[in-house]
Amino acid sequence: MSDRIEHARRLLADVSSVAVLTGAGISAESGVPVFRGPQGMWNNMRPEDIATPEAFARDPAMVWRWYRSRLATVRKVEPNAGHTALAALERRVKDFTLATQNVDGLHLRAGSRNVLELHGNIGRNRCDRCGLKHEAVPEPEDAPLPRCVECGGIERPDVVLFGEMLPEGIFEEAASAAARCQAFLVIGTSGVVQPAAMLADIAAGNGATVIEVNLEQTPLSLLATVTLLGASGEILPRIV
Ligand code: BV8
Ligand code: ZN
C-alpha cells in the first residue's frame, strides 16, 4: 500500500487544478452510516420507498422520521481526518472544486470552501409549496410535520430525492471542474448514483489522473489511475 500511497502523492504533487467527488464513505469514520454495503442503512429499506417524491407525497411522516433520525446523527458527529485533509489540499491548490453526494454538511464544517452539494443538505428545510428554505431544527421523529411560516405548506428536507433534478447549475459547475482538472479524487462512493458518478467519467475522458480511495473496488475503479483500498480517514492525510 505504501508504494501506492507514494504513487498517489507524486500524482498530486505539482497539480494546480483538482476536482473531488465524495460519497457517504468519507463520513463513515465520523459515525454517519453509509447507504450500501455490509453496514449500509439501505439494506433494510429500499431507496425507492423512502428517498422519492412519491414516498414523500404518500407518507411525509415516514420520510420525516427517517430524515429526522439522520439529522440527529449528523448533529452529534464531527468531521474526520479525511474531511480535514481535503480542506488542507484545497488551501494548497489554485483551482479546487469539491463535489459531494453527502447531505451531512461535514465538508463545510471541516473548512472546505468550494463545496458543491450535489444532493442538497439535510441541515436545511425547504417548503414543498413555495420553496422557502431555512435551517432545520432538531425535532423528535414523530413531531408534527413542519409547516412553512410563509404559506403554511408542508416542508421537506432540502435534499435531492431519487427522480428529482439536482439543484440548478450545480452539476454543470461540477462537470466543468471535472473536465478541466488535472487530478480527480473519487472518495468513499459506490459509484452507482447518477449523474454524480458520471463526473469521474468526464474527468477520465479529459485525461485527468483519477485517484480512488475506497474500502472496496467499485465501477469507478476501472477509470482510476490508482485505487487505494482502505479507510479515507487514514489514507487521505497520507496522500495530501
Ligand atoms: C436524476 C438523497 C432524473 C439525499 C440521494 C435506473 C433506475 C432508476 C433510476 C435510475 C436509474 N439509473 C439512473 C437513475 C436515476 C437515479 C439513480 O442514479 N439511481 C441509481 C440508484 C441507479 N438518480 C436520480 O434519480 C438523480 N436524479 O437522475 O434525475 C432526471 C433526469 C433528467 C430530467 C429529470 C429528472 C438523483 C440522485 C440523488 C438521489 N438522492 N440521496 C439523502 O438522503 O442522502 S442518493 C444517495 O446515494 C445519497 O445521496 C448518497 O450519497 C448517494 C450515493 O451513495 P454513496 O455516497 O456512494 O454511498 P454508498 O453507501 O452507496 O457507498 C459508500 C461507499 O463508501 C462504499 O463503496 C463503501 O465501500 C465506501 N466506504 C465505506 N466506509 C469507507 C468507505 N470508503 C472509504 N473509507 C471509509 N471509511
Ligand atoms: Zn411555503
PDB file of C-alpha atoms in Angstrom, residues 22 31 39 54 61 70 86 104 116 122 126 129-130 135 146 158-159 165 174 182 229 240:
ATOM      1  CA  THR A  22     -17.075  12.276  -2.291  1.00  0.00           C
ATOM      2  CA  GLY A  31     -20.160   7.814  12.584  1.00  0.00           C
ATOM      3  CA  GLN A  39     -23.437  -1.787   7.230  1.00  0.00           C
ATOM      4  CA  GLU A  54     -43.758   9.829  -4.429  1.00  0.00           C
ATOM      5  CA  ALA A  61     -44.378  11.467   8.223  1.00  0.00           C
ATOM      6  CA  ARG A  70     -30.351  11.115  10.279  1.00  0.00           C
ATOM      7  CA  LEU A  86      -9.377  17.704   1.717  1.00  0.00           C
ATOM      8  CA  ASP A 104     -24.339  15.929   6.133  1.00  0.00           C
ATOM      9  CA  LEU A 116     -20.895  21.708  -4.415  1.00  0.00           C
ATOM     10  CA  ILE A 122     -30.093  17.715   5.481  1.00  0.00           C
ATOM     11  CA  ARG A 126     -37.496  23.596   2.071  1.00  0.00           C
ATOM     12  CA  ARG A 129     -45.131  24.567  -1.962  1.00  0.00           C
ATOM     13  CA  CYS A 130     -43.284  27.914  -2.155  1.00  0.00           C
ATOM     14  CA  GLU A 135     -32.135  25.994   8.847  1.00  0.00           C
ATOM     15  CA  PRO A 146     -43.013  21.051   9.757  1.00  0.00           C
ATOM     16  CA  ASP A 158     -33.696  20.327   1.313  1.00  0.00           C
ATOM     17  CA  VAL A 159     -32.216  17.242  -0.377  1.00  0.00           C
ATOM     18  CA  MET A 165     -33.223  17.116 -10.677  1.00  0.00           C
ATOM     19  CA  ALA A 174     -19.085  20.159 -11.061  1.00  0.00           C
ATOM     20  CA  GLN A 182      -5.509  17.558 -13.861  1.00  0.00           C
ATOM     21  CA  LEU A 229      -8.168   0.360  -0.781  1.00  0.00           C
ATOM     22  CA  VAL A 240      -2.341  15.072   0.920  1.00  0.00           C
TER      23      VAL A 240
END
